[in-house]
């Protein structure tokens, strides 16, 4: 790997945009390309020119697949076989008999279809809003200053600044390259990273250089894994290489839905068979009782349409997508919908320290030069071996870049009050301009730069740097042990410690001849240590406590020093081994990357059950830790921000990337992006995930119980010798008013009390667990018994409108049920009426609509209803109240059972679950 000296570009005259170049940019000199696009690379485009070019060239977006037309959307519900059969049967029966009935049935079916189209549209909108939020930013130079712009707004001629971790935002002709390596596998399939340079390629003759060999270009969609570079945009959007590769645009194939959706769809298919069989039974029973053939067939088909839960996967999408939208308000962006579903199952959250648990607002707290007179050279090194840049547009002291580096730069310029506040002059960046560099990387834990007068400057973690020092700045042999002890003492105070060193004699010739960082960074003289404060985030300690209460173990995995890590862990309360962990005494409170490297998998498996702080790890070890936790049955969320974190993010059950400080590479690999980088946001997302999953279960509980009630009524009635209680249009109407709005309003149901005081849900646990199935059957049966009881009572009299009573009771009982199941545990009267206004409004609307079908004279002939007397209506309401009471009894029973079942801390319960699942 050769360090390529920075290659400043010849000045290019800014001018009007020229026609596309005759020669391809990789064959031209970079200055020619810049001149061609009318831009000076040191200045970039100006704002107005960028706006004008954006209009001319269009946004930097890949062409997307055609979205479905409205007609296709509208017709989609009618592709369902049962709906087709129903409509055909309705038409036939209309031709033979009652045309009004047919029209009403068709209207209801259309309304139902309209609702499902709207639901689907709503879900798509929520998802595309999420996608828009997820679009990448690119760092460009415009108006002479580096600034982030949305990648979609890039135009040809823009100067893009690349660094490790970036996703290349457009096709670029590189003009300045420092150690750049790019993973081009997305484009070429080649998994080995490619080194880049700024020089023009030789004339290729008749066959042009293959895309993968154009080493002075960086292609849209590829990933920068190492180094830094600047390049000029030469193609955007569909004009890029990626845009031209049609194969890639069709990537992904049809969306198969989230695991839960797939399971529900499979379940729905199985259930459809059962429902169709039951409907045949209903038909046969009715026929045997002497009901006329065609109306009976229509009844059976309507029941099938109403009771087959074909809408479940779609409604789950809506609930997930709406949940994802709420997560954005809580600063967590979901990149893959399944993450919403599984968030609630997380048992372990492995988090970085810097920036996630701490504020990443670094300030130099202490400097330890070799001798007081070396302070100035220590500061100079801190300013030069540093990629932070002064913010030209911002306040005079504002700096851009990595917080560690900006803190070092600010200290270098201003000094510390206790040292007399002396700093060095920024002009040294000109007099000692950088000749070459070996960028920071989290595995080496150090970086170096080469300068004409000062030679090689190197800064990094003390353990990484001190073994490479032979002398100190005074020329004396280095006492590495003493300096390591000094570094340790600073780290023990929670400071982040960096060592700085110099190799004065190093020249560009050394660097070119001996290019590997490891060989260049030798024979150094130590300049001193610098300790930076990075205080914990104020909300992190509360979030850690919330995790522990929720049976989730927070684990810190950091590249920082073990003492620093432990000091911060103590402040946050996550240093102690989990309560109840075996063999806690065997393990120290913190393990280092070196300790991990010495462990075999069996030992590691024991260690991860106990130790919650890991320091000086390198990114590759994160994968081992995730795998060890997973092998113990833990469901693991893992945060990451760097390029090398991507594999661990992918290996984790939920990869969590940083939206602010993180790299595009990490974001690509993650399921969840934290828009504010806070640890507390992960915990909030878990809480939200649990709420969403609870609400999905509530929807299933509600919808399936209603269906089961309808089936019981139509099946049991004839068996008890009663006439069929409902007309087909009644069944379809009940389905319409109950399944539409009220069910969806469950999406806004607030979290259950104590949602974060119960253990995580095992991810593979059936959505029907904890008695949901039984509930569906017995509450449905109860509703049917109440309906049929009223039917029998009303029929005894002979004059009472028994059909209207059953019709009304079934609707009201479902509404009452919905109110009662808003919580799985808390009694209805303690839930409060104001906690879910949309649900109350939806219930009220359904009740009013039902009332209209019964009491409005114009609707009575349409729905074949009669006005109910006060007594009759009272009985219908009373039956609904019985349903509420029964559900409350069930809740009380569950509360008693729940207390017995979850005795002891939630964390222990979670651990029991995980041990059980790992031994399976
Ligand atoms: P976390 O993994 O929790 O984010 P971290 O930021 O400390 O922690 P890394 O960024 O991998 O982890 O840094 C590891 C070590 O490398 C640091 O403790 C520090 O000693 C050193 N280091 C960090 N940033 C730089 C830098 N810009 N230049 C030189 N050395 C650095």
PDB file of N, CA and C in Angstrom, residues 140-229:
ATOM      1  N   UNK A 140     -19.371  17.830   0.141  1.00  0.00           N
ATOM      2  CA  UNK A 140     -18.879  18.460  -1.084  1.00  0.00           C
ATOM      3  C   UNK A 140     -18.242  19.797  -0.749  1.00  0.00           C
ATOM      4  N   UNK A 141     -17.422  20.265  -1.692  1.00  0.00           N
ATOM      5  CA  UNK A 141     -16.903  21.617  -1.534  1.00  0.00           C
ATOM      6  C   UNK A 141     -17.687  22.514  -2.489  1.00  0.00           C
ATOM      7  N   UNK A 142     -18.424  23.443  -1.906  1.00  0.00           N
ATOM      8  CA  UNK A 142     -19.122  24.432  -2.726  1.00  0.00           C
ATOM      9  C   UNK A 142     -18.845  25.794  -2.130  1.00  0.00           C
ATOM     10  N   UNK A 143     -18.793  26.811  -2.960  1.00  0.00           N
ATOM     11  CA  UNK A 143     -18.495  28.174  -2.489  1.00  0.00           C
ATOM     12  C   UNK A 143     -17.235  28.192  -1.619  1.00  0.00           C
ATOM     13  N   UNK A 144     -16.284  27.328  -1.947  1.00  0.00           N
ATOM     14  CA  UNK A 144     -15.003  27.338  -1.250  1.00  0.00           C
ATOM     15  C   UNK A 144     -15.016  26.670   0.104  1.00  0.00           C
ATOM     16  N   UNK A 145     -16.111  25.967   0.457  1.00  0.00           N
ATOM     17  CA  UNK A 145     -16.143  25.429   1.826  1.00  0.00           C
ATOM     18  C   UNK A 145     -16.796  24.046   1.809  1.00  0.00           C
ATOM     19  N   UNK A 146     -16.229  23.184   2.657  1.00  0.00           N
ATOM     20  CA  UNK A 146     -16.761  21.813   2.728  1.00  0.00           C
ATOM     21  C   UNK A 146     -18.107  21.843   3.431  1.00  0.00           C
ATOM     22  N   UNK A 147     -19.075  21.174   2.868  1.00  0.00           N
ATOM     23  CA  UNK A 147     -20.401  21.162   3.488  1.00  0.00           C
ATOM     24  C   UNK A 147     -21.151  19.897   3.097  1.00  0.00           C
ATOM     25  N   UNK A 148     -21.985  19.387   4.004  1.00  0.00           N
ATOM     26  CA  UNK A 148     -22.765  18.199   3.645  1.00  0.00           C
ATOM     27  C   UNK A 148     -23.982  18.608   2.808  1.00  0.00           C
ATOM     28  N   UNK A 149     -24.250  17.857   1.745  1.00  0.00           N
ATOM     29  CA  UNK A 149     -25.490  18.072   0.981  1.00  0.00           C
ATOM     30  C   UNK A 149     -26.117  16.686   0.753  1.00  0.00           C
ATOM     31  N   UNK A 150     -27.442  16.639   0.560  1.00  0.00           N
ATOM     32  CA  UNK A 150     -28.049  15.342   0.258  1.00  0.00           C
ATOM     33  C   UNK A 150     -27.434  14.779  -1.017  1.00  0.00           C
ATOM     34  N   UNK A 151     -27.107  13.488  -1.005  1.00  0.00           N
ATOM     35  CA  UNK A 151     -26.435  12.895  -2.171  1.00  0.00           C
ATOM     36  C   UNK A 151     -27.260  13.104  -3.438  1.00  0.00           C
ATOM     37  N   UNK A 152     -28.566  13.193  -3.296  1.00  0.00           N
ATOM     38  CA  UNK A 152     -29.429  13.366  -4.473  1.00  0.00           C
ATOM     39  C   UNK A 152     -29.214  14.708  -5.161  1.00  0.00           C
ATOM     40  N   UNK A 153     -28.651  15.686  -4.432  1.00  0.00           N
ATOM     41  CA  UNK A 153     -28.500  17.023  -5.001  1.00  0.00           C
ATOM     42  C   UNK A 153     -27.149  17.211  -5.685  1.00  0.00           C
ATOM     43  N   UNK A 154     -26.344  16.153  -5.795  1.00  0.00           N
ATOM     44  CA  UNK A 154     -25.045  16.299  -6.461  1.00  0.00           C
ATOM     45  C   UNK A 154     -25.226  16.522  -7.957  1.00  0.00           C
ATOM     46  N   UNK A 155     -24.319  17.333  -8.528  1.00  0.00           N
ATOM     47  CA  UNK A 155     -24.383  17.595  -9.973  1.00  0.00           C
ATOM     48  C   UNK A 155     -22.992  17.395 -10.566  1.00  0.00           C
ATOM     49  N   UNK A 156     -22.914  17.159 -11.871  1.00  0.00           N
ATOM     50  CA  UNK A 156     -21.593  17.047 -12.491  1.00  0.00           C
ATOM     51  C   UNK A 156     -20.787  18.317 -12.223  1.00  0.00           C
ATOM     52  N   UNK A 157     -19.523  18.138 -11.873  1.00  0.00           N
ATOM     53  CA  UNK A 157     -18.682  19.275 -11.563  1.00  0.00           C
ATOM     54  C   UNK A 157     -18.540  19.507 -10.066  1.00  0.00           C
ATOM     55  N   UNK A 158     -19.401  18.881  -9.264  1.00  0.00           N
ATOM     56  CA  UNK A 158     -19.260  19.017  -7.807  1.00  0.00           C
ATOM     57  C   UNK A 158     -17.965  18.364  -7.348  1.00  0.00           C
ATOM     58  N   UNK A 159     -17.331  18.964  -6.322  1.00  0.00           N
ATOM     59  CA  UNK A 159     -16.118  18.378  -5.757  1.00  0.00           C
ATOM     60  C   UNK A 159     -16.526  17.606  -4.503  1.00  0.00           C
ATOM     61  N   UNK A 160     -16.329  16.293  -4.534  1.00  0.00           N
ATOM     62  CA  UNK A 160     -16.767  15.450  -3.419  1.00  0.00           C
ATOM     63  C   UNK A 160     -15.570  15.036  -2.580  1.00  0.00           C
ATOM     64  N   UNK A 161     -15.706  15.137  -1.252  1.00  0.00           N
ATOM     65  CA  UNK A 161     -14.639  14.721  -0.344  1.00  0.00           C
ATOM     66  C   UNK A 161     -15.002  13.348   0.201  1.00  0.00           C
ATOM     67  N   UNK A 162     -14.118  12.396   0.018  1.00  0.00           N
ATOM     68  CA  UNK A 162     -14.394  11.029   0.475  1.00  0.00           C
ATOM     69  C   UNK A 162     -13.502  10.684   1.656  1.00  0.00           C
ATOM     70  N   UNK A 163     -14.052   9.917   2.589  1.00  0.00           N
ATOM     71  CA  UNK A 163     -13.202   9.357   3.638  1.00  0.00           C
ATOM     72  C   UNK A 163     -13.686   7.958   3.963  1.00  0.00           C
ATOM     73  N   UNK A 164     -12.877   7.231   4.735  1.00  0.00           N
ATOM     74  CA  UNK A 164     -13.211   5.841   5.038  1.00  0.00           C
ATOM     75  C   UNK A 164     -14.612   5.786   5.607  1.00  0.00           C
ATOM     76  N   UNK A 165     -15.406   4.846   5.097  1.00  0.00           N
ATOM     77  CA  UNK A 165     -16.768   4.685   5.603  1.00  0.00           C
ATOM     78  C   UNK A 165     -17.814   5.288   4.700  1.00  0.00           C
ATOM     79  N   UNK A 166     -17.384   6.112   3.723  1.00  0.00           N
ATOM     80  CA  UNK A 166     -18.378   6.739   2.832  1.00  0.00           C
ATOM     81  C   UNK A 166     -18.850   5.771   1.765  1.00  0.00           C
ATOM     82  N   UNK A 167     -20.102   5.982   1.386  1.00  0.00           N
ATOM     83  CA  UNK A 167     -20.631   5.346   0.199  1.00  0.00           C
ATOM     84  C   UNK A 167     -20.375   6.358  -0.914  1.00  0.00           C
ATOM     85  N   UNK A 168     -19.692   5.953  -1.987  1.00  0.00           N
ATOM     86  CA  UNK A 168     -19.397   6.930  -3.036  1.00  0.00           C
ATOM     87  C   UNK A 168     -20.729   7.399  -3.635  1.00  0.00           C
ATOM     88  N   UNK A 169     -21.003   8.713  -3.637  1.00  0.00           N
ATOM     89  CA  UNK A 169     -22.358   9.179  -3.966  1.00  0.00           C
ATOM     90  C   UNK A 169     -22.630   9.354  -5.467  1.00  0.00           C
ATOM     91  N   UNK A 170     -21.576   9.421  -6.305  1.00  0.00           N
ATOM     92  CA  UNK A 170     -21.761   9.581  -7.753  1.00  0.00           C
ATOM     93  C   UNK A 170     -20.479   9.075  -8.408  1.00  0.00           C
ATOM     94  N   UNK A 171     -20.435   9.024  -9.729  1.00  0.00           N
ATOM     95  CA  UNK A 171     -19.174   8.626 -10.371  1.00  0.00           C
ATOM     96  C   UNK A 171     -18.195   9.796 -10.308  1.00  0.00           C
ATOM     97  N   UNK A 172     -16.983   9.535  -9.803  1.00  0.00           N
ATOM     98  CA  UNK A 172     -16.025  10.608  -9.567  1.00  0.00           C
ATOM     99  C   UNK A 172     -14.725  10.357 -10.314  1.00  0.00           C
ATOM    100  N   UNK A 173     -14.154  11.434 -10.839  1.00  0.00           N
ATOM    101  CA  UNK A 173     -12.762  11.372 -11.317  1.00  0.00           C
ATOM    102  C   UNK A 173     -11.925  11.913 -10.163  1.00  0.00           C
ATOM    103  N   UNK A 174     -11.066  11.044  -9.590  1.00  0.00           N
ATOM    104  CA  UNK A 174     -10.323  11.435  -8.391  1.00  0.00           C
ATOM    105  C   UNK A 174      -9.161  12.347  -8.768  1.00  0.00           C
ATOM    106  N   UNK A 175      -8.987  13.440  -8.005  1.00  0.00           N
ATOM    107  CA  UNK A 175      -7.827  14.288  -8.302  1.00  0.00           C
ATOM    108  C   UNK A 175      -6.882  14.385  -7.115  1.00  0.00           C
ATOM    109  N   UNK A 176      -7.323  13.928  -5.924  1.00  0.00           N
ATOM    110  CA  UNK A 176      -6.430  13.946  -4.771  1.00  0.00           C
ATOM    111  C   UNK A 176      -6.709  12.674  -3.984  1.00  0.00           C
ATOM    112  N   UNK A 177      -5.658  11.902  -3.741  1.00  0.00           N
ATOM    113  CA  UNK A 177      -5.883  10.586  -3.150  1.00  0.00           C
ATOM    114  C   UNK A 177      -4.871  10.345  -2.037  1.00  0.00           C
ATOM    115  N   UNK A 178      -5.352   9.935  -0.845  1.00  0.00           N
ATOM    116  CA  UNK A 178      -4.435   9.547   0.227  1.00  0.00           C
ATOM    117  C   UNK A 178      -4.844   8.169   0.715  1.00  0.00           C
ATOM    118  N   UNK A 179      -4.086   7.166   0.264  1.00  0.00           N
ATOM    119  CA  UNK A 179      -4.296   5.799   0.760  1.00  0.00           C
ATOM    120  C   UNK A 179      -5.702   5.273   0.510  1.00  0.00           C
ATOM    121  N   UNK A 180      -6.367   5.765  -0.518  1.00  0.00           N
ATOM    122  CA  UNK A 180      -7.767   5.377  -0.712  1.00  0.00           C
ATOM    123  C   UNK A 180      -7.881   3.925  -1.165  1.00  0.00           C
ATOM    124  N   UNK A 181      -8.737   3.191  -0.495  1.00  0.00           N
ATOM    125  CA  UNK A 181      -9.089   1.839  -0.940  1.00  0.00           C
ATOM    126  C   UNK A 181     -10.599   1.745  -0.984  1.00  0.00           C
ATOM    127  N   UNK A 182     -11.098   1.125  -2.056  1.00  0.00           N
ATOM    128  CA  UNK A 182     -12.536   1.112  -2.264  1.00  0.00           C
ATOM    129  C   UNK A 182     -13.002  -0.331  -2.476  1.00  0.00           C
ATOM    130  N   UNK A 183     -14.118  -0.666  -1.839  1.00  0.00           N
ATOM    131  CA  UNK A 183     -14.750  -1.970  -2.049  1.00  0.00           C
ATOM    132  C   UNK A 183     -15.748  -1.805  -3.187  1.00  0.00           C
ATOM    133  N   UNK A 184     -15.418  -2.387  -4.344  1.00  0.00           N
ATOM    134  CA  UNK A 184     -16.260  -2.189  -5.522  1.00  0.00           C
ATOM    135  C   UNK A 184     -17.149  -3.396  -5.797  1.00  0.00           C
ATOM    136  N   UNK A 185     -17.302  -4.258  -4.771  1.00  0.00           N
ATOM    137  CA  UNK A 185     -18.014  -5.508  -5.036  1.00  0.00           C
ATOM    138  C   UNK A 185     -19.448  -5.268  -5.499  1.00  0.00           C
ATOM    139  N   UNK A 186     -20.054  -4.163  -5.056  1.00  0.00           N
ATOM    140  CA  UNK A 186     -21.443  -3.895  -5.463  1.00  0.00           C
ATOM    141  C   UNK A 186     -21.532  -3.729  -6.979  1.00  0.00           C
ATOM    142  N   UNK A 187     -20.442  -3.287  -7.579  1.00  0.00           N
ATOM    143  CA  UNK A 187     -20.478  -3.006  -9.014  1.00  0.00           C
ATOM    144  C   UNK A 187     -19.814  -4.118  -9.825  1.00  0.00           C
ATOM    145  N   UNK A 188     -18.650  -4.576  -9.340  1.00  0.00           N
ATOM    146  CA  UNK A 188     -17.877  -5.512 -10.157  1.00  0.00           C
ATOM    147  C   UNK A 188     -17.952  -6.947  -9.634  1.00  0.00           C
ATOM    148  N   UNK A 189     -18.454  -7.123  -8.401  1.00  0.00           N
ATOM    149  CA  UNK A 189     -18.499  -8.464  -7.826  1.00  0.00           C
ATOM    150  C   UNK A 189     -17.161  -8.856  -7.236  1.00  0.00           C
ATOM    151  N   UNK A 190     -16.155  -8.012  -7.416  1.00  0.00           N
ATOM    152  CA  UNK A 190     -14.807  -8.317  -6.934  1.00  0.00           C
ATOM    153  C   UNK A 190     -14.720  -7.953  -5.450  1.00  0.00           C
ATOM    154  N   UNK A 191     -14.365  -8.940  -4.593  1.00  0.00           N
ATOM    155  CA  UNK A 191     -14.441  -8.645  -3.159  1.00  0.00           C
ATOM    156  C   UNK A 191     -13.161  -8.024  -2.604  1.00  0.00           C
ATOM    157  N   UNK A 192     -12.058  -8.101  -3.365  1.00  0.00           N
ATOM    158  CA  UNK A 192     -10.817  -7.497  -2.870  1.00  0.00           C
ATOM    159  C   UNK A 192     -10.898  -5.982  -3.083  1.00  0.00           C
ATOM    160  N   UNK A 193     -10.506  -5.210  -2.064  1.00  0.00           N
ATOM    161  CA  UNK A 193     -10.611  -3.752  -2.214  1.00  0.00           C
ATOM    162  C   UNK A 193      -9.562  -3.243  -3.205  1.00  0.00           C
ATOM    163  N   UNK A 194      -9.872  -2.107  -3.835  1.00  0.00           N
ATOM    164  CA  UNK A 194      -9.028  -1.591  -4.906  1.00  0.00           C
ATOM    165  C   UNK A 194      -8.343  -0.312  -4.435  1.00  0.00           C
ATOM    166  N   UNK A 195      -7.010  -0.211  -4.664  1.00  0.00           N
ATOM    167  CA  UNK A 195      -6.297   1.028  -4.323  1.00  0.00           C
ATOM    168  C   UNK A 195      -6.467   2.015  -5.474  1.00  0.00           C
ATOM    169  N   UNK A 196      -6.592   3.295  -5.148  1.00  0.00           N
ATOM    170  CA  UNK A 196      -6.857   4.300  -6.177  1.00  0.00           C
ATOM    171  C   UNK A 196      -5.702   5.294  -6.277  1.00  0.00           C
ATOM    172  N   UNK A 197      -5.597   5.981  -7.412  1.00  0.00           N
ATOM    173  CA  UNK A 197      -4.598   7.045  -7.582  1.00  0.00           C
ATOM    174  C   UNK A 197      -5.195   8.122  -8.485  1.00  0.00           C
ATOM    175  N   UNK A 198      -4.564   9.298  -8.542  1.00  0.00           N
ATOM    176  CA  UNK A 198      -5.180  10.381  -9.318  1.00  0.00           C
ATOM    177  C   UNK A 198      -4.679  10.488 -10.767  1.00  0.00           C
ATOM    178  N   UNK A 199      -3.738   9.646 -11.183  1.00  0.00           N
ATOM    179  CA  UNK A 199      -3.103   9.857 -12.491  1.00  0.00           C
ATOM    180  C   UNK A 199      -3.977   9.356 -13.640  1.00  0.00           C
ATOM    181  N   UNK A 200      -3.837  10.002 -14.819  1.00  0.00           N
ATOM    182  CA  UNK A 200      -4.605   9.524 -15.971  1.00  0.00           C
ATOM    183  C   UNK A 200      -4.116   8.136 -16.400  1.00  0.00           C
ATOM    184  N   UNK A 201      -5.018   7.332 -16.948  1.00  0.00           N
ATOM    185  CA  UNK A 201      -4.627   6.000 -17.400  1.00  0.00           C
ATOM    186  C   UNK A 201      -4.066   6.109 -18.819  1.00  0.00           C
ATOM    187  N   UNK A 202      -3.170   5.187 -19.194  1.00  0.00           N
ATOM    188  CA  UNK A 202      -2.619   5.236 -20.557  1.00  0.00           C
ATOM    189  C   UNK A 202      -3.703   4.945 -21.590  1.00  0.00           C
ATOM    190  N   UNK A 203      -3.434   5.394 -22.813  1.00  0.00           N
ATOM    191  CA  UNK A 203      -4.383   5.149 -23.902  1.00  0.00           C
ATOM    192  C   UNK A 203      -4.573   3.636 -24.061  1.00  0.00           C
ATOM    193  N   UNK A 204      -5.784   3.157 -23.991  1.00  0.00           N
ATOM    194  CA  UNK A 204      -5.999   1.703 -23.981  1.00  0.00           C
ATOM    195  C   UNK A 204      -5.994   1.072 -25.363  1.00  0.00           C
ATOM    196  N   UNK A 205      -5.913   1.873 -26.395  1.00  0.00           N
ATOM    197  CA  UNK A 205      -6.022   1.279 -27.731  1.00  0.00           C
ATOM    198  C   UNK A 205      -7.481   1.089 -28.088  1.00  0.00           C
ATOM    199  N   UNK A 206      -7.763  -0.078 -28.709  1.00  0.00           N
ATOM    200  CA  UNK A 206      -9.130  -0.241 -29.230  1.00  0.00           C
ATOM    201  C   UNK A 206     -10.140  -0.581 -28.134  1.00  0.00           C
ATOM    202  N   UNK A 207      -9.713  -1.376 -27.156  1.00  0.00           N
ATOM    203  CA  UNK A 207     -10.651  -1.770 -26.100  1.00  0.00           C
ATOM    204  C   UNK A 207     -10.347  -0.964 -24.837  1.00  0.00           C
ATOM    205  N   UNK A 208     -11.348  -0.253 -24.343  1.00  0.00           N
ATOM    206  CA  UNK A 208     -11.134   0.609 -23.186  1.00  0.00           C
ATOM    207  C   UNK A 208     -10.828  -0.230 -21.940  1.00  0.00           C
ATOM    208  N   UNK A 209     -10.241   0.442 -20.941  1.00  0.00           N
ATOM    209  CA  UNK A 209      -9.976  -0.237 -19.665  1.00  0.00           C
ATOM    210  C   UNK A 209     -11.294  -0.706 -19.062  1.00  0.00           C
ATOM    211  N   UNK A 210     -11.328  -1.928 -18.529  1.00  0.00           N
ATOM    212  CA  UNK A 210     -12.562  -2.356 -17.849  1.00  0.00           C
ATOM    213  C   UNK A 210     -12.828  -1.442 -16.643  1.00  0.00           C
ATOM    214  N   UNK A 211     -14.109  -1.327 -16.284  1.00  0.00           N
ATOM    215  CA  UNK A 211     -14.494  -0.432 -15.196  1.00  0.00           C
ATOM    216  C   UNK A 211     -13.672  -0.691 -13.929  1.00  0.00           C
ATOM    217  N   UNK A 212     -13.476  -1.974 -13.617  1.00  0.00           N
ATOM    218  CA  UNK A 212     -12.758  -2.335 -12.394  1.00  0.00           C
ATOM    219  C   UNK A 212     -11.293  -1.921 -12.411  1.00  0.00           C
ATOM    220  N   UNK A 213     -10.758  -1.613 -13.600  1.00  0.00           N
ATOM    221  CA  UNK A 213      -9.342  -1.233 -13.688  1.00  0.00           C
ATOM    222  C   UNK A 213      -9.133   0.273 -13.789  1.00  0.00           C
ATOM    223  N   UNK A 214     -10.212   1.012 -13.777  1.00  0.00           N
ATOM    224  CA  UNK A 214     -10.039   2.475 -13.897  1.00  0.00           C
ATOM    225  C   UNK A 214      -9.757   3.023 -12.504  1.00  0.00           C
ATOM    226  N   UNK A 215      -8.486   2.969 -12.134  1.00  0.00           N
ATOM    227  CA  UNK A 215      -8.135   3.209 -10.733  1.00  0.00           C
ATOM    228  C   UNK A 215      -8.096   4.672 -10.348  1.00  0.00           C
ATOM    229  N   UNK A 216      -8.397   5.557 -11.300  1.00  0.00           N
ATOM    230  CA  UNK A 216      -8.485   6.970 -10.903  1.00  0.00           C
ATOM    231  C   UNK A 216      -9.940   7.415 -10.808  1.00  0.00           C
ATOM    232  N   UNK A 217     -10.848   6.430 -10.836  1.00  0.00           N
ATOM    233  CA  UNK A 217     -12.275   6.749 -10.737  1.00  0.00           C
ATOM    234  C   UNK A 217     -12.838   6.107  -9.470  1.00  0.00           C
ATOM    235  N   UNK A 218     -13.858   6.740  -8.893  1.00  0.00           N
ATOM    236  CA  UNK A 218     -14.614   6.092  -7.810  1.00  0.00           C
ATOM    237  C   UNK A 218     -16.064   6.051  -8.266  1.00  0.00           C
ATOM    238  N   UNK A 219     -16.681   4.876  -8.129  1.00  0.00           N
ATOM    239  CA  UNK A 219     -17.996   4.667  -8.730  1.00  0.00           C
ATOM    240  C   UNK A 219     -19.115   4.765  -7.703  1.00  0.00           C
ATOM    241  N   UNK A 220     -20.209   5.343  -8.135  1.00  0.00           N
ATOM    242  CA  UNK A 220     -21.392   5.448  -7.271  1.00  0.00           C
ATOM    243  C   UNK A 220     -21.760   4.076  -6.706  1.00  0.00           C
ATOM    244  N   UNK A 221     -22.104   4.057  -5.426  1.00  0.00           N
ATOM    245  CA  UNK A 221     -22.584   2.810  -4.815  1.00  0.00           C
ATOM    246  C   UNK A 221     -21.481   1.943  -4.247  1.00  0.00           C
ATOM    247  N   UNK A 222     -20.200   2.299  -4.507  1.00  0.00           N
ATOM    248  CA  UNK A 222     -19.106   1.506  -3.935  1.00  0.00           C
ATOM    249  C   UNK A 222     -18.722   2.123  -2.579  1.00  0.00           C
ATOM    250  N   UNK A 223     -17.917   1.389  -1.813  1.00  0.00           N
ATOM    251  CA  UNK A 223     -17.675   1.796  -0.423  1.00  0.00           C
ATOM    252  C   UNK A 223     -16.207   2.115  -0.181  1.00  0.00           C
ATOM    253  N   UNK A 224     -15.945   3.250   0.451  1.00  0.00           N
ATOM    254  CA  UNK A 224     -14.573   3.600   0.803  1.00  0.00           C
ATOM    255  C   UNK A 224     -14.228   2.873   2.095  1.00  0.00           C
ATOM    256  N   UNK A 225     -13.245   1.989   2.021  1.00  0.00           N
ATOM    257  CA  UNK A 225     -12.914   1.223   3.227  1.00  0.00           C
ATOM    258  C   UNK A 225     -11.717   1.816   3.952  1.00  0.00           C
ATOM    259  N   UNK A 226     -10.960   2.678   3.269  1.00  0.00           N
ATOM    260  CA  UNK A 226      -9.730   3.148   3.886  1.00  0.00           C
ATOM    261  C   UNK A 226      -9.305   4.438   3.205  1.00  0.00           C
ATOM    262  N   UNK A 227      -8.702   5.336   3.961  1.00  0.00           N
ATOM    263  CA  UNK A 227      -8.083   6.512   3.365  1.00  0.00           C
ATOM    264  C   UNK A 227      -9.036   7.653   3.086  1.00  0.00           C
ATOM    265  N   UNK A 228      -8.522   8.585   2.290  1.00  0.00           N
ATOM    266  CA  UNK A 228      -9.245   9.810   2.001  1.00  0.00           C
ATOM    267  C   UNK A 228      -9.042  10.155   0.536  1.00  0.00           C
ATOM    268  N   UNK A 229      -9.951  10.948  -0.042  1.00  0.00           N
ATOM    269  CA  UNK A 229      -9.734  11.390  -1.418  1.00  0.00           C
ATOM    270  C   UNK A 229     -10.667  12.539  -1.739  1.00  0.00           C
TER     271      UNK A 229
END
